[in-house]
PDB file of C-alpha atoms in Angstrom:
ATOM      1  CA  UNK K  54      -6.153 -90.380 -18.395  1.00 54.00           C
ATOM      2  CA  UNK K  55      -8.034 -87.456 -16.928  1.00 61.00           C
ATOM      3  CA  UNK K  56     -11.754 -87.768 -16.506  1.00 70.00           C
ATOM      4  CA  UNK K  57     -12.395 -83.991 -16.098  1.00 76.00           C
ATOM      5  CA  UNK K  58     -10.991 -81.149 -18.031  1.00 82.00           C
ATOM      6  CA  UNK K  59     -10.257 -77.858 -16.208  1.00 90.00           C
ATOM      7  CA  UNK K  60     -10.124 -74.276 -17.385  1.00 93.00           C
ATOM      8  CA  UNK K  61      -7.201 -72.254 -16.355  1.00 93.00           C
ATOM      9  CA  UNK K  62      -7.250 -68.391 -16.256  1.00 91.00           C
ATOM     10  CA  UNK K  63      -3.922 -66.938 -17.398  1.00 90.00           C
ATOM     11  CA  UNK K  64      -3.367 -63.447 -16.032  1.00 88.00           C
ATOM     12  CA  UNK K  65      -0.010 -63.060 -17.691  1.00 87.00           C
ATOM     13  CA  UNK K  66       1.447 -60.483 -20.147  1.00 85.00           C
ATOM     14  CA  UNK K  67       2.102 -61.698 -23.753  1.00 85.00           C
ATOM     15  CA  UNK K  68       5.658 -62.823 -23.071  1.00 87.00           C
ATOM     16  CA  UNK K  69       7.574 -66.181 -23.267  1.00 89.00           C
ATOM     17  CA  UNK K  70       6.097 -67.181 -19.895  1.00 86.00           C
ATOM     18  CA  UNK K  71       2.595 -66.905 -21.224  1.00 88.00           C
ATOM     19  CA  UNK K  72       3.456 -69.153 -24.225  1.00 92.00           C
ATOM     20  CA  UNK K  73       5.063 -71.717 -21.860  1.00 92.00           C
ATOM     21  CA  UNK K  74       1.967 -71.688 -19.663  1.00 91.00           C
ATOM     22  CA  UNK K  75      -0.361 -72.263 -22.609  1.00 93.00           C
ATOM     23  CA  UNK K  76       1.722 -75.071 -23.867  1.00 95.00           C
ATOM     24  CA  UNK K  77       1.710 -76.744 -20.436  1.00 93.00           C
ATOM     25  CA  UNK K  78      -2.072 -76.269 -20.130  1.00 93.00           C
ATOM     26  CA  UNK K  79      -2.625 -77.886 -23.537  1.00 93.00           C
ATOM     27  CA  UNK K  80      -0.187 -80.707 -22.831  1.00 93.00           C
ATOM     28  CA  UNK K  81      -2.292 -81.480 -19.753  1.00 91.00           C
ATOM     29  CA  UNK K  82      -5.309 -81.641 -22.013  1.00 90.00           C
ATOM     30  CA  UNK K  83      -6.932 -78.567 -20.480  1.00 93.00           C
ATOM     31  CA  UNK K  84      -8.135 -75.241 -21.753  1.00 93.00           C
ATOM     32  CA  UNK K  85      -7.268 -71.633 -20.898  1.00 93.00           C
ATOM     33  CA  UNK K  86      -8.852 -68.179 -20.752  1.00 91.00           C
ATOM     34  CA  UNK K  87      -6.381 -65.388 -21.518  1.00 89.00           C
ATOM     35  CA  UNK K  88      -6.782 -62.304 -19.328  1.00 85.00           C
ATOM     36  CA  UNK K  89      -4.452 -59.464 -20.370  1.00 81.00           C
ATOM     37  CA  UNK K  90      -2.994 -57.582 -17.332  1.00 80.00           C
ATOM     38  CA  UNK K  91      -1.564 -54.907 -19.644  1.00 77.00           C
ATOM     39  CA  UNK K  92      -5.022 -53.898 -20.993  1.00 75.00           C
ATOM     40  CA  UNK K  93      -5.752 -51.593 -17.995  1.00 73.00           C
ATOM     41  CA  UNK K  94      -5.980 -47.945 -18.963  1.00 69.00           C
ATOM     42  CA  UNK K  95      -4.865 -44.997 -16.889  1.00 71.00           C
ATOM     43  CA  UNK K  96      -8.106 -43.195 -16.157  1.00 73.00           C
ATOM     44  CA  UNK K  97     -10.401 -44.225 -13.273  1.00 75.00           C
ATOM     45  CA  UNK K  98     -13.148 -45.082 -15.770  1.00 79.00           C
ATOM     46  CA  UNK K  99     -10.827 -47.340 -17.744  1.00 78.00           C
ATOM     47  CA  UNK K 100      -9.821 -49.144 -14.620  1.00 78.00           C
ATOM     48  CA  UNK K 101     -13.478 -49.616 -13.663  1.00 82.00           C
ATOM     49  CA  UNK K 102     -14.275 -50.971 -17.074  1.00 83.00           C
ATOM     50  CA  UNK K 103     -11.309 -53.380 -16.974  1.00 80.00           C
ATOM     51  CA  UNK K 104     -12.339 -54.799 -13.648  1.00 82.00           C
ATOM     52  CA  UNK K 105     -15.994 -55.201 -14.878  1.00 86.00           C
ATOM     53  CA  UNK K 106     -14.671 -57.019 -17.907  1.00 85.00           C
ATOM     54  CA  UNK K 107     -12.403 -59.166 -15.697  1.00 85.00           C
ATOM     55  CA  UNK K 108     -15.376 -60.037 -13.440  1.00 87.00           C
ATOM     56  CA  UNK K 109     -17.445 -60.949 -16.452  1.00 87.00           C
ATOM     57  CA  UNK K 110     -14.724 -63.195 -17.941  1.00 86.00           C
ATOM     58  CA  UNK K 111     -14.314 -65.045 -14.613  1.00 87.00           C
ATOM     59  CA  UNK K 112     -18.143 -65.345 -14.251  1.00 89.00           C
ATOM     60  CA  UNK K 113     -18.645 -66.691 -17.764  1.00 88.00           C
ATOM     61  CA  UNK K 114     -15.548 -68.860 -17.978  1.00 87.00           C
ATOM     62  CA  UNK K 115     -15.481 -70.259 -14.432  1.00 91.00           C
ATOM     63  CA  UNK K 116     -11.746 -71.099 -14.407  1.00 91.00           C
ATOM     64  CA  UNK K 117     -10.619 -73.545 -11.724  1.00 91.00           C
ATOM     65  CA  UNK K 118      -7.736 -71.232 -10.867  1.00 89.00           C
ATOM     66  CA  UNK K 119      -5.880 -68.208 -12.296  1.00 89.00           C
ATOM     67  CA  UNK K 120      -2.223 -68.455 -13.154  1.00 87.00           C
ATOM     68  CA  UNK K 121      -0.147 -65.241 -12.748  1.00 86.00           C
ATOM     69  CA  UNK K 122       3.225 -63.715 -11.786  1.00 78.00           C
ATOM     70  CA  UNK K 123       3.885 -62.318  -8.362  1.00 73.00           C
ATOM     71  CA  UNK K 124       4.067 -58.906 -10.105  1.00 67.00           C
ATOM     72  CA  UNK K 125       0.304 -59.061 -10.777  1.00 53.00           C
ATOM     73  CA  UNK K 126      -1.034 -60.290  -7.450  1.00 53.00           C
TER      74      UNK K 126
END
């Protein structure tokens, strides 16, 4: 039995891998924060806004680590 729960950031597109990751996190008894890598817009302002939002999510949620694909590193 785990004494401490962790929060995992998932920086994955909404595909089967994302669902598998969420199920594995839940099975371990932990929680997740979904961060959508496909939400980035094309304009420089949209990119800046996305990274500000990303930083705020990380700051507020304090995930222990972020799970992603090598495509998104």
